[in-house]
Amino acid sequence: MVETKVLTDSSVFGQIAEHQHEQVVFCHDHETGLRAIIGIHNTVLGPALGGTRMWHYASDAEALNDVLRLSRGMTYKAAISGLNLGGGKAVIIGDVSLKNEALLRKFGRFVQNLNGKYITAEDVNMTTKDMEFIRMETKHVSGLPESMGGSGDPSPVTAYGTYMGMKAAAKKAFGSDSLSGKRIAVQGVGHVGTYLLEYLQKEGAQLVLTDYYEDRALDAANRFGARMVGMDEIYDQDVDIYSPCALGATLNDDTLGRLKCQVVAGCANNQLADENVHGPALVERGIVYAPDFLINAGGLINVYSEVVGGNRQAALTQTEKIYDITTQVLAKAEQEGSHPQAAATRQAEERIAAIGKVKSTY
Ligand code: NAD
């Protein structure tokens, strides 16, 4: 889960300045042992929304690097999806065994102190129950269960958006967006991966999959009529589409040369180990890449519906637009001679700049 690429300037302010983060809050509590970092990247479009992740980081620097990269990704995800949200993320440092009610509620108080500038949600190693504890100390929590008036599990909506983005990329690569008969390799069959497999099976794709947990992979293989392969073998499959739905940075120096696909489209965050190296490398290899933060935005769109008082159907309707946005971004990248991740980032930045000007008068 941890992003390993360390930013070039290792000083704290150097790192914060590198991608122009607005505010970074270091939270410490002696009694509960809480050590957390809240990263607020950009709030031009609205409050910074993004989940809280708990992870046993090897160092504080690694935790800071993770929260900075993740919060920046949230800014672009919201902006390109047309949401009035900024980008933020939080990390709690430590093993999940340290998690308890007091620690989570103390964290909730730090979130409350930001007065709504940052809205938190679930992320890796955080459960619905944990969010309920945080909610006891702050109202700035989203992604709550439906029973608490929230928008519920975002994974099905994320999967739908990923499916839409995959179809748009398939249209670009193969001339048709039909996935019928397409050979698709899915890496990671967790929450989102499983919902995605449902769409792919329904459309008649030929599926191959893997997961860190062999029993999970086996269950999914049986359920969706897929072939199961080992974790490392997934990169060597003779497929049309590779769909990374597990961890970040799986498109790297070691894996890229092994891919035989013509499309990469998955839900994992930060798939390119180094955007500036592996984005262009995919283009050179003739692989159509559907930008991760664009096609996995369904979950955020679902949470946004909770913030603005929408519902699941409205979220799905908006998520469907990921198809058109992906089509536009792929065309733009080609026209500009850039790569899709860069084109998507620029499109997000252009919206932030334009709306920032709208807000410049009272
Ligand atoms: P998850 O934890 O439910 O599923 C991830 C799966 O990947 C697990 O089954 C895990 O065992 C497997 N895995 C881990 N390492 C692996 C490896 N090296 N090879 C193969 N399998 C491996 O998570 P999720 O909610 O399904 O999210 C998947 C990805 O999508 C994550 O990167 C997440 O950040 C991203 N994402 C999720 C959502 C959402 O709505 N849940 C939204 C946006 C982005």
mmCIF file of C-alpha atoms and ligand atoms in Angstrom:
data_model
loop_
_atom_site.group_PDB
_atom_site.id
_atom_site.type_symbol
_atom_site.label_atom_id
_atom_site.label_comp_id
_atom_site.label_asym_id
_atom_site.label_seq_id
_atom_site.Cartn_x
_atom_site.Cartn_y
_atom_site.Cartn_z
ATOM 1 C CA MET A 1 0.000 0.000 0.000
ATOM 2 C CA VAL A 2 2.930 2.306 0.630
ATOM 3 C CA GLU A 3 4.229 4.393 -2.226
ATOM 4 C CA THR A 4 7.956 3.920 -2.301
ATOM 5 C CA LYS A 5 8.999 6.736 -4.621
ATOM 6 C CA VAL A 6 10.495 9.381 -2.380
ATOM 7 C CA LEU A 7 10.207 13.001 -3.435
ATOM 8 C CA THR A 8 13.408 14.676 -4.554
ATOM 9 C CA ASP A 9 13.703 17.291 -1.763
ATOM 10 C CA SER A 10 13.778 15.448 1.535
ATOM 11 C CA SER A 11 13.170 18.442 3.853
ATOM 12 C CA VAL A 12 9.633 18.584 5.216
ATOM 13 C CA PHE A 13 8.828 21.956 3.637
ATOM 14 C CA GLY A 14 10.643 20.918 0.474
ATOM 15 C CA GLN A 15 8.308 17.959 0.130
ATOM 16 C CA ILE A 16 5.226 19.994 0.972
ATOM 17 C CA ALA A 17 6.231 22.635 -1.574
ATOM 18 C CA GLU A 18 7.091 20.162 -4.346
ATOM 19 C CA HIS A 19 3.453 19.623 -5.304
ATOM 20 C CA GLN A 20 2.148 22.807 -3.700
ATOM 21 C CA HIS A 21 0.260 21.290 -0.784
ATOM 22 C CA GLU A 22 -1.713 23.886 1.150
ATOM 23 C CA GLN A 23 -1.507 22.484 4.624
ATOM 24 C CA VAL A 24 -0.138 19.450 6.402
ATOM 25 C CA VAL A 25 -1.207 18.731 9.951
ATOM 26 C CA PHE A 26 0.884 16.529 12.221
ATOM 27 C CA CYS A 27 -1.306 15.110 14.979
ATOM 28 C CA HIS A 28 0.160 13.699 18.172
ATOM 29 C CA ASP A 29 -1.400 12.500 21.395
ATOM 30 C CA HIS A 30 0.672 11.125 24.226
ATOM 31 C CA GLU A 31 -2.186 9.324 26.033
ATOM 32 C CA THR A 32 -3.502 7.291 23.095
ATOM 33 C CA GLY A 33 -0.230 7.037 21.167
ATOM 34 C CA LEU A 34 -1.839 8.686 18.161
ATOM 35 C CA ARG A 35 0.566 9.758 15.437
ATOM 36 C CA ALA A 36 -1.218 10.904 12.312
ATOM 37 C CA ILE A 37 -0.673 13.215 9.364
ATOM 38 C CA ILE A 38 -3.473 14.997 7.526
ATOM 39 C CA GLY A 39 -2.460 16.195 4.072
ATOM 40 C CA ILE A 40 -4.502 18.929 2.408
ATOM 41 C CA HIS A 41 -3.338 19.390 -1.145
ATOM 42 C CA ASN A 42 -5.730 21.884 -2.695
ATOM 43 C CA THR A 43 -9.083 23.365 -1.673
ATOM 44 C CA VAL A 44 -9.814 25.677 -4.604
ATOM 45 C CA LEU A 45 -12.823 23.602 -5.675
ATOM 46 C CA GLY A 46 -14.123 22.757 -2.207
ATOM 47 C CA PRO A 47 -13.281 20.987 1.052
ATOM 48 C CA ALA A 48 -10.493 18.422 0.814
ATOM 49 C CA LEU A 49 -12.062 14.979 0.908
ATOM 50 C CA GLY A 50 -10.149 11.734 1.190
ATOM 51 C CA GLY A 51 -9.903 8.651 3.342
ATOM 52 C CA THR A 52 -7.797 7.865 6.394
ATOM 53 C CA ARG A 53 -5.368 4.974 6.044
ATOM 54 C CA MET A 54 -3.697 3.152 8.929
ATOM 55 C CA TRP A 55 -0.347 1.596 8.075
ATOM 56 C CA HIS A 56 2.817 0.435 9.827
ATOM 57 C CA TYR A 57 5.134 2.812 7.961
ATOM 58 C CA ALA A 58 8.826 2.060 8.265
ATOM 59 C CA SER A 59 9.523 5.748 8.943
ATOM 60 C CA ASP A 60 7.775 9.077 9.404
ATOM 61 C CA ALA A 61 9.244 10.170 6.065
ATOM 62 C CA GLU A 62 7.515 7.253 4.348
ATOM 63 C CA ALA A 63 4.205 8.197 5.975
ATOM 64 C CA LEU A 64 4.588 11.820 4.900
ATOM 65 C CA ASN A 65 5.452 10.768 1.362
ATOM 66 C CA ASP A 66 2.367 8.541 1.229
ATOM 67 C CA VAL A 67 -0.043 11.177 2.507
ATOM 68 C CA LEU A 68 1.348 13.813 0.136
ATOM 69 C CA ARG A 69 1.042 11.584 -2.934
ATOM 70 C CA LEU A 70 -2.381 10.312 -2.003
ATOM 71 C CA SER A 71 -3.855 13.734 -1.181
ATOM 72 C CA ARG A 72 -2.595 15.161 -4.474
ATOM 73 C CA GLY A 73 -4.253 12.287 -6.320
ATOM 74 C CA MET A 74 -7.548 13.156 -4.634
ATOM 75 C CA THR A 75 -7.361 16.739 -5.935
ATOM 76 C CA TYR A 76 -7.071 15.519 -9.525
ATOM 77 C CA LYS A 77 -9.684 12.808 -9.100
ATOM 78 C CA ALA A 78 -12.281 15.295 -7.855
ATOM 79 C CA ALA A 79 -11.364 17.978 -10.383
ATOM 80 C CA ILE A 80 -11.506 15.784 -13.473
ATOM 81 C CA SER A 81 -14.809 14.280 -12.333
ATOM 82 C CA GLY A 82 -16.437 17.707 -12.123
ATOM 83 C CA LEU A 83 -16.866 17.543 -8.338
ATOM 84 C CA ASN A 84 -16.637 20.593 -6.117
ATOM 85 C CA LEU A 85 -14.132 19.002 -3.806
ATOM 86 C CA GLY A 86 -10.501 19.511 -3.027
ATOM 87 C CA GLY A 87 -7.919 16.831 -2.345
ATOM 88 C CA GLY A 88 -6.946 15.519 1.062
ATOM 89 C CA LYS A 89 -5.933 12.325 2.766
ATOM 90 C CA ALA A 90 -4.838 11.231 6.228
ATOM 91 C CA VAL A 91 -2.554 8.507 7.523
ATOM 92 C CA ILE A 92 -2.433 7.092 11.030
ATOM 93 C CA ILE A 93 0.997 5.648 11.714
ATOM 94 C CA GLY A 94 1.141 2.234 13.345
ATOM 95 C CA ASP A 95 0.009 -1.351 13.228
ATOM 96 C CA VAL A 96 -3.754 -1.978 13.275
ATOM 97 C CA SER A 97 -3.307 -3.655 16.669
ATOM 98 C CA LEU A 98 -2.821 -0.119 18.114
ATOM 99 C CA LYS A 99 -6.272 0.923 16.962
ATOM 100 C CA ASN A 100 -8.866 1.520 19.656
ATOM 101 C CA GLU A 101 -11.821 3.773 20.395
ATOM 102 C CA ALA A 102 -9.800 6.429 22.229
ATOM 103 C CA LEU A 103 -7.164 6.713 19.502
ATOM 104 C CA LEU A 104 -9.777 7.004 16.755
ATOM 105 C CA ARG A 105 -11.845 9.556 18.666
ATOM 106 C CA LYS A 106 -8.737 11.618 19.375
ATOM 107 C CA PHE A 107 -8.006 11.558 15.656
ATOM 108 C CA GLY A 108 -11.618 12.670 15.094
ATOM 109 C CA ARG A 109 -10.977 15.730 17.261
ATOM 110 C CA PHE A 110 -8.029 16.721 15.088
ATOM 111 C CA VAL A 111 -10.285 16.422 12.024
ATOM 112 C CA GLN A 112 -12.919 18.541 13.791
ATOM 113 C CA ASN A 113 -10.304 21.215 14.521
ATOM 114 C CA LEU A 114 -9.997 21.786 10.775
ATOM 115 C CA ASN A 115 -13.617 22.960 10.730
ATOM 116 C CA GLY A 116 -14.622 21.115 7.577
ATOM 117 C CA LYS A 117 -11.591 22.034 5.487
ATOM 118 C CA TYR A 118 -10.839 18.297 5.498
ATOM 119 C CA ILE A 119 -13.546 15.609 5.326
ATOM 120 C CA THR A 120 -12.398 12.106 6.119
ATOM 121 C CA ALA A 121 -13.617 8.667 4.989
ATOM 122 C CA GLU A 122 -12.582 5.009 5.106
ATOM 123 C CA ASP A 123 -9.371 3.791 3.510
ATOM 124 C CA VAL A 124 -6.942 0.891 3.937
ATOM 125 C CA ASN A 125 -7.182 -0.805 7.350
ATOM 126 C CA MET A 126 -10.117 1.333 8.475
ATOM 127 C CA THR A 127 -13.559 -0.128 9.002
ATOM 128 C CA THR A 128 -17.069 1.220 9.177
ATOM 129 C CA LYS A 129 -16.942 0.755 12.933
ATOM 130 C CA ASP A 130 -13.784 2.908 13.086
ATOM 131 C CA MET A 131 -15.559 5.652 11.168
ATOM 132 C CA GLU A 132 -18.395 5.521 13.693
ATOM 133 C CA PHE A 133 -15.865 6.306 16.478
ATOM 134 C CA ILE A 134 -14.375 9.181 14.480
ATOM 135 C CA ARG A 135 -17.924 10.436 13.811
ATOM 136 C CA MET A 136 -18.466 10.748 17.574
ATOM 137 C CA GLU A 137 -15.959 13.620 17.636
ATOM 138 C CA THR A 138 -16.486 15.257 14.246
ATOM 139 C CA LYS A 139 -19.253 15.672 11.727
ATOM 140 C CA HIS A 140 -16.706 15.896 8.923
ATOM 141 C CA VAL A 141 -16.859 12.225 8.018
ATOM 142 C CA SER A 142 -18.252 10.712 4.808
ATOM 143 C CA GLY A 143 -18.701 7.239 3.393
ATOM 144 C CA LEU A 144 -20.721 6.127 6.385
ATOM 145 C CA PRO A 145 -22.928 3.032 6.134
ATOM 146 C CA GLU A 146 -26.423 3.450 4.708
ATOM 147 C CA SER A 147 -27.851 2.601 8.141
ATOM 148 C CA MET A 148 -26.242 5.831 9.436
ATOM 149 C CA GLY A 149 -27.570 7.908 6.556
ATOM 150 C CA GLY A 150 -24.371 7.515 4.550
ATOM 151 C CA SER A 151 -23.714 6.464 0.970
ATOM 152 C CA GLY A 152 -22.566 2.936 1.841
ATOM 153 C CA ASP A 153 -19.848 0.802 0.267
ATOM 154 C CA PRO A 154 -18.251 2.773 -2.604
ATOM 155 C CA SER A 155 -16.680 -0.323 -4.232
ATOM 156 C CA PRO A 156 -19.553 -1.192 -6.619
ATOM 157 C CA VAL A 157 -19.561 2.381 -7.942
ATOM 158 C CA THR A 158 -15.762 2.379 -8.284
ATOM 159 C CA ALA A 159 -16.019 -0.875 -10.234
ATOM 160 C CA TYR A 160 -18.666 0.608 -12.533
ATOM 161 C CA GLY A 161 -16.457 3.612 -13.333
ATOM 162 C CA THR A 162 -13.453 1.378 -13.934
ATOM 163 C CA TYR A 163 -15.559 -0.713 -16.303
ATOM 164 C CA MET A 164 -16.647 2.456 -18.176
ATOM 165 C CA GLY A 165 -13.039 3.647 -18.438
ATOM 166 C CA MET A 166 -11.920 0.217 -19.632
ATOM 167 C CA LYS A 167 -14.560 0.220 -22.363
ATOM 168 C CA ALA A 168 -13.527 3.690 -23.545
ATOM 169 C CA ALA A 169 -9.885 2.577 -23.677
ATOM 170 C CA ALA A 170 -10.895 -0.600 -25.533
ATOM 171 C CA LYS A 171 -12.704 1.522 -28.123
ATOM 172 C CA LYS A 172 -9.501 3.478 -28.683
ATOM 173 C CA ALA A 173 -7.313 0.379 -28.925
ATOM 174 C CA PHE A 174 -9.577 -2.059 -30.761
ATOM 175 C CA GLY A 175 -12.113 0.196 -32.532
ATOM 176 C CA SER A 176 -14.997 -1.235 -30.494
ATOM 177 C CA ASP A 177 -15.864 -0.955 -26.828
ATOM 178 C CA SER A 178 -17.264 -4.460 -26.672
ATOM 179 C CA LEU A 179 -15.364 -6.608 -24.197
ATOM 180 C CA SER A 180 -16.981 -9.782 -25.471
ATOM 181 C CA GLY A 181 -14.268 -12.362 -26.091
ATOM 182 C CA LYS A 182 -11.544 -9.990 -24.878
ATOM 183 C CA ARG A 183 -8.858 -11.663 -22.755
ATOM 184 C CA ILE A 184 -8.582 -9.682 -19.532
ATOM 185 C CA ALA A 185 -6.131 -10.162 -16.643
ATOM 186 C CA VAL A 186 -7.379 -8.866 -13.288
ATOM 187 C CA GLN A 187 -4.772 -8.367 -10.558
ATOM 188 C CA GLY A 188 -6.462 -8.315 -7.146
ATOM 189 C CA VAL A 189 -9.946 -9.621 -6.521
ATOM 190 C CA GLY A 190 -10.886 -7.663 -3.421
ATOM 191 C CA HIS A 191 -13.854 -5.348 -3.050
ATOM 192 C CA VAL A 192 -13.610 -3.526 -6.360
ATOM 193 C CA GLY A 193 -11.999 -6.354 -8.353
ATOM 194 C CA THR A 194 -14.879 -8.698 -7.590
ATOM 195 C CA TYR A 195 -17.563 -6.223 -8.698
ATOM 196 C CA LEU A 196 -15.531 -5.498 -11.827
ATOM 197 C CA LEU A 197 -15.329 -9.220 -12.636
ATOM 198 C CA GLU A 198 -19.135 -9.344 -12.551
ATOM 199 C CA TYR A 199 -19.376 -6.720 -15.321
ATOM 200 C CA LEU A 200 -16.650 -8.402 -17.358
ATOM 201 C CA GLN A 201 -18.185 -11.852 -17.072
ATOM 202 C CA LYS A 202 -21.605 -10.500 -18.078
ATOM 203 C CA GLU A 203 -20.057 -9.060 -21.224
ATOM 204 C CA GLY A 204 -18.453 -12.357 -22.140
ATOM 205 C CA ALA A 205 -14.787 -11.561 -21.480
ATOM 206 C CA GLN A 206 -12.247 -14.385 -21.043
ATOM 207 C CA LEU A 207 -10.838 -13.839 -17.579
ATOM 208 C CA VAL A 208 -7.574 -14.632 -15.867
ATOM 209 C CA LEU A 209 -6.957 -13.456 -12.314
ATOM 210 C CA THR A 210 -4.675 -13.500 -9.332
ATOM 211 C CA ASP A 211 -4.704 -12.397 -5.709
ATOM 212 C CA TYR A 212 -2.321 -12.334 -2.765
ATOM 213 C CA TYR A 213 -4.764 -14.659 -0.982
ATOM 214 C CA GLU A 214 -4.942 -17.881 -2.962
ATOM 215 C CA ASP A 215 -8.319 -18.941 -1.527
ATOM 216 C CA ARG A 216 -9.811 -15.595 -2.522
ATOM 217 C CA ALA A 217 -8.455 -16.002 -6.052
ATOM 218 C CA LEU A 218 -9.749 -19.548 -6.253
ATOM 219 C CA ASP A 219 -13.242 -18.509 -5.113
ATOM 220 C CA ALA A 220 -13.338 -15.735 -7.711
ATOM 221 C CA ALA A 221 -12.031 -18.064 -10.425
ATOM 222 C CA ASN A 222 -14.812 -20.550 -9.695
ATOM 223 C CA ARG A 223 -17.467 -17.869 -9.445
ATOM 224 C CA PHE A 224 -16.558 -16.070 -12.679
ATOM 225 C CA GLY A 225 -15.291 -18.983 -14.774
ATOM 226 C CA ALA A 226 -11.796 -17.480 -14.767
ATOM 227 C CA ARG A 227 -8.334 -19.028 -14.892
ATOM 228 C CA MET A 228 -6.223 -18.445 -11.787
ATOM 229 C CA VAL A 229 -2.491 -17.730 -11.992
ATOM 230 C CA GLY A 230 0.258 -16.976 -9.476
ATOM 231 C CA MET A 231 0.884 -13.394 -8.354
ATOM 232 C CA ASP A 232 3.971 -12.828 -10.454
ATOM 233 C CA GLU A 233 2.623 -14.635 -13.540
ATOM 234 C CA ILE A 234 -0.120 -12.069 -14.109
ATOM 235 C CA TYR A 235 2.282 -9.770 -16.016
ATOM 236 C CA ASP A 236 3.185 -12.438 -18.572
ATOM 237 C CA GLN A 237 -0.326 -13.368 -19.630
ATOM 238 C CA ASP A 238 -1.220 -13.261 -23.285
ATOM 239 C CA VAL A 239 -4.146 -10.878 -22.880
ATOM 240 C CA ASP A 240 -5.784 -7.870 -24.518
ATOM 241 C CA ILE A 241 -6.288 -5.924 -21.283
ATOM 242 C CA TYR A 242 -4.413 -5.813 -17.988
ATOM 243 C CA SER A 243 -6.462 -4.509 -15.058
ATOM 244 C CA PRO A 244 -4.470 -3.613 -11.914
ATOM 245 C CA CYS A 245 -6.928 -3.726 -9.021
ATOM 246 C CA ALA A 246 -4.592 -4.393 -6.094
ATOM 247 C CA LEU A 247 -1.752 -2.068 -5.184
ATOM 248 C CA GLY A 248 -0.024 0.974 -6.647
ATOM 249 C CA ALA A 249 3.197 1.113 -8.676
ATOM 250 C CA THR A 250 2.660 -2.162 -10.555
ATOM 251 C CA LEU A 251 3.611 -0.420 -13.811
ATOM 252 C CA ASN A 252 7.345 -0.161 -13.279
ATOM 253 C CA ASP A 253 10.738 -0.950 -14.807
ATOM 254 C CA ASP A 254 10.401 -4.654 -13.991
ATOM 255 C CA THR A 255 6.867 -5.259 -15.242
ATOM 256 C CA LEU A 256 6.333 -2.973 -18.198
ATOM 257 C CA GLY A 257 8.436 -4.922 -20.673
ATOM 258 C CA ARG A 258 6.568 -8.104 -19.786
ATOM 259 C CA LEU A 259 3.069 -6.854 -20.604
ATOM 260 C CA LYS A 260 1.540 -8.257 -23.806
ATOM 261 C CA CYS A 261 -1.722 -6.291 -23.605
ATOM 262 C CA GLN A 262 -2.924 -3.340 -25.666
ATOM 263 C CA VAL A 263 -4.891 -1.702 -22.841
ATOM 264 C CA VAL A 264 -4.207 -1.076 -19.144
ATOM 265 C CA ALA A 265 -7.309 -0.114 -17.160
ATOM 266 C CA GLY A 266 -7.777 -0.842 -13.470
ATOM 267 C CA CYS A 267 -8.942 0.676 -10.206
ATOM 268 C CA ALA A 268 -5.704 0.712 -8.179
ATOM 269 C CA ASN A 269 -4.392 4.119 -7.126
ATOM 270 C CA ASN A 270 -0.989 5.371 -8.344
ATOM 271 C CA GLN A 271 -0.405 2.542 -10.828
ATOM 272 C CA LEU A 272 2.553 4.219 -12.537
ATOM 273 C CA ALA A 273 5.665 3.876 -10.374
ATOM 274 C CA ASP A 274 6.953 7.080 -11.978
ATOM 275 C CA GLU A 275 4.430 9.005 -14.076
ATOM 276 C CA ASN A 276 7.101 10.749 -16.124
ATOM 277 C CA VAL A 277 8.878 7.530 -17.002
ATOM 278 C CA HIS A 278 6.193 4.876 -17.207
ATOM 279 C CA GLY A 279 3.441 7.080 -18.715
ATOM 280 C CA PRO A 280 5.513 7.731 -21.880
ATOM 281 C CA ALA A 281 6.863 4.144 -21.834
ATOM 282 C CA LEU A 282 3.326 2.778 -22.202
ATOM 283 C CA VAL A 283 2.722 5.040 -25.206
ATOM 284 C CA GLU A 284 5.983 3.861 -26.795
ATOM 285 C CA ARG A 285 4.865 0.268 -26.393
ATOM 286 C CA GLY A 286 1.529 1.054 -28.077
ATOM 287 C CA ILE A 287 -0.471 0.385 -24.918
ATOM 288 C CA VAL A 288 -3.544 2.531 -24.260
ATOM 289 C CA TYR A 289 -3.510 3.574 -20.606
ATOM 290 C CA ALA A 290 -6.738 4.668 -18.903
ATOM 291 C CA PRO A 291 -5.581 7.099 -16.156
ATOM 292 C CA ASP A 292 -6.120 5.573 -12.735
ATOM 293 C CA PHE A 293 -7.429 8.614 -10.863
ATOM 294 C CA LEU A 294 -9.945 9.211 -13.637
ATOM 295 C CA ILE A 295 -11.408 5.738 -13.991
ATOM 296 C CA ASN A 296 -11.417 4.881 -10.268
ATOM 297 C CA ALA A 297 -13.310 8.063 -9.305
ATOM 298 C CA GLY A 298 -16.658 6.266 -8.895
ATOM 299 C CA GLY A 299 -16.117 5.758 -5.177
ATOM 300 C CA LEU A 300 -15.423 9.456 -4.639
ATOM 301 C CA ILE A 301 -18.434 10.374 -6.763
ATOM 302 C CA ASN A 302 -20.509 8.102 -4.513
ATOM 303 C CA VAL A 303 -19.186 9.756 -1.349
ATOM 304 C CA TYR A 304 -19.761 13.203 -2.871
ATOM 305 C CA SER A 305 -23.409 12.298 -3.318
ATOM 306 C CA GLU A 306 -23.519 11.969 0.480
ATOM 307 C CA VAL A 307 -21.970 15.419 0.957
ATOM 308 C CA VAL A 308 -24.397 17.128 -1.434
ATOM 309 C CA GLY A 309 -27.462 15.040 -0.580
ATOM 310 C CA GLY A 310 -27.677 12.838 -3.701
ATOM 311 C CA ASN A 311 -28.274 9.096 -3.939
ATOM 312 C CA ARG A 312 -26.692 5.918 -5.366
ATOM 313 C CA GLN A 313 -28.528 6.209 -8.693
ATOM 314 C CA ALA A 314 -27.325 9.795 -9.190
ATOM 315 C CA ALA A 315 -23.791 8.651 -8.374
ATOM 316 C CA LEU A 316 -23.976 5.846 -10.944
ATOM 317 C CA THR A 317 -25.302 8.232 -13.598
ATOM 318 C CA GLN A 318 -22.421 10.624 -12.979
ATOM 319 C CA THR A 319 -19.941 7.739 -12.871
ATOM 320 C CA GLU A 320 -21.075 6.635 -16.324
ATOM 321 C CA LYS A 321 -19.571 9.888 -17.657
ATOM 322 C CA ILE A 322 -16.131 8.416 -16.976
ATOM 323 C CA TYR A 323 -16.529 6.769 -20.399
ATOM 324 C CA ASP A 324 -16.771 10.138 -22.178
ATOM 325 C CA ILE A 325 -14.073 11.801 -20.101
ATOM 326 C CA THR A 326 -11.682 8.903 -20.779
ATOM 327 C CA THR A 327 -12.432 9.167 -24.508
ATOM 328 C CA GLN A 328 -11.665 12.919 -24.415
ATOM 329 C CA VAL A 329 -8.464 12.469 -22.434
ATOM 330 C CA LEU A 330 -7.147 9.727 -24.739
ATOM 331 C CA ALA A 331 -7.845 11.902 -27.783
ATOM 332 C CA LYS A 332 -6.203 14.896 -26.131
ATOM 333 C CA ALA A 333 -3.097 12.913 -25.224
ATOM 334 C CA GLU A 334 -2.765 11.794 -28.832
ATOM 335 C CA GLN A 335 -3.241 15.331 -30.203
ATOM 336 C CA GLU A 336 -0.720 16.770 -27.767
ATOM 337 C CA GLY A 337 1.765 13.957 -28.257
ATOM 338 C CA SER A 338 1.750 13.380 -24.504
ATOM 339 C CA HIS A 339 0.612 10.399 -22.441
ATOM 340 C CA PRO A 340 -2.894 9.917 -20.976
ATOM 341 C CA GLN A 341 -1.905 10.438 -17.326
ATOM 342 C CA ALA A 342 -0.307 13.784 -18.214
ATOM 343 C CA ALA A 343 -3.302 14.820 -20.324
ATOM 344 C CA ALA A 344 -5.710 13.910 -17.499
ATOM 345 C CA THR A 345 -3.617 15.811 -14.955
ATOM 346 C CA ARG A 346 -3.579 18.866 -17.187
ATOM 347 C CA GLN A 347 -7.342 18.687 -17.703
ATOM 348 C CA ALA A 348 -7.839 18.575 -13.923
ATOM 349 C CA GLU A 349 -5.435 21.483 -13.402
ATOM 350 C CA GLU A 350 -7.205 23.547 -16.053
ATOM 351 C CA ARG A 351 -10.535 23.131 -14.265
ATOM 352 C CA ILE A 352 -8.991 24.123 -10.928
ATOM 353 C CA ALA A 353 -7.409 27.208 -12.512
ATOM 354 C CA ALA A 354 -10.644 28.222 -14.270
ATOM 355 C CA ILE A 355 -12.859 27.777 -11.203
ATOM 356 C CA GLY A 356 -10.269 29.503 -9.043
ATOM 357 C CA LYS A 357 -10.770 32.603 -11.200
ATOM 358 C CA VAL A 358 -14.569 32.349 -10.851
ATOM 359 C CA LYS A 359 -14.100 32.481 -7.103
ATOM 360 C CA SER A 360 -11.794 35.496 -7.235
ATOM 361 C CA THR A 361 -14.652 37.970 -6.744
ATOM 362 C CA TYR A 362 -17.092 38.102 -3.857
HETATM 363 P P1 NAD B 1 -9.134 -4.657 -1.316
HETATM 364 O O1 NAD B 1 -8.131 -4.624 -0.225
HETATM 365 O O2 NAD B 1 -10.514 -5.102 -1.028
HETATM 366 O O3 NAD B 1 -8.611 -5.557 -2.524
HETATM 367 C C1 NAD B 1 -7.291 -5.589 -2.954
HETATM 368 C C2 NAD B 1 -6.951 -7.030 -3.265
HETATM 369 O O4 NAD B 1 -5.649 -7.078 -3.829
HETATM 370 C C3 NAD B 1 -6.937 -7.924 -2.025
HETATM 371 O O5 NAD B 1 -7.726 -9.074 -2.268
HETATM 372 C C4 NAD B 1 -5.449 -8.284 -1.849
HETATM 373 O O6 NAD B 1 -5.264 -9.570 -1.328
HETATM 374 C C5 NAD B 1 -4.970 -8.206 -3.288
HETATM 375 N N1 NAD B 1 -3.538 -8.004 -3.428
HETATM 376 C C6 NAD B 1 -2.704 -7.259 -2.663
HETATM 377 N N2 NAD B 1 -1.463 -7.320 -3.155
HETATM 378 C C7 NAD B 1 -1.506 -8.072 -4.258
HETATM 379 C C8 NAD B 1 -0.547 -8.487 -5.208
HETATM 380 N N3 NAD B 1 0.732 -8.097 -5.144
HETATM 381 N N4 NAD B 1 -0.950 -9.285 -6.232
HETATM 382 C C9 NAD B 1 -2.232 -9.679 -6.321
HETATM 383 N N5 NAD B 1 -3.182 -9.316 -5.447
HETATM 384 C C10 NAD B 1 -2.823 -8.529 -4.433
HETATM 385 O O7 NAD B 1 -9.127 -3.190 -1.951
HETATM 386 P P2 NAD B 1 -10.203 -2.541 -2.908
HETATM 387 O O8 NAD B 1 -11.113 -1.697 -2.097
HETATM 388 O O9 NAD B 1 -10.764 -3.563 -3.829
HETATM 389 O O10 NAD B 1 -9.270 -1.542 -3.729
HETATM 390 C C11 NAD B 1 -8.376 -2.036 -4.713
HETATM 391 C C12 NAD B 1 -7.523 -0.880 -5.235
HETATM 392 O O11 NAD B 1 -8.369 0.147 -5.750
HETATM 393 C C13 NAD B 1 -6.667 -0.182 -4.170
HETATM 394 O O12 NAD B 1 -5.492 0.271 -4.784
HETATM 395 C C14 NAD B 1 -7.506 1.020 -3.763
HETATM 396 O O13 NAD B 1 -6.710 2.057 -3.266
HETATM 397 C C15 NAD B 1 -8.136 1.382 -5.090
HETATM 398 N N6 NAD B 1 -9.407 2.102 -4.990
HETATM 399 C C16 NAD B 1 -10.444 1.558 -4.322
HETATM 400 C C17 NAD B 1 -11.660 2.246 -4.242
HETATM 401 C C18 NAD B 1 -12.856 1.667 -3.548
HETATM 402 O O14 NAD B 1 -13.966 2.167 -3.758
HETATM 403 N N7 NAD B 1 -12.705 0.621 -2.751
HETATM 404 C C19 NAD B 1 -11.777 3.508 -4.844
HETATM 405 C C20 NAD B 1 -10.684 4.043 -5.544
HETATM 406 C C21 NAD B 1 -9.498 3.320 -5.606
#
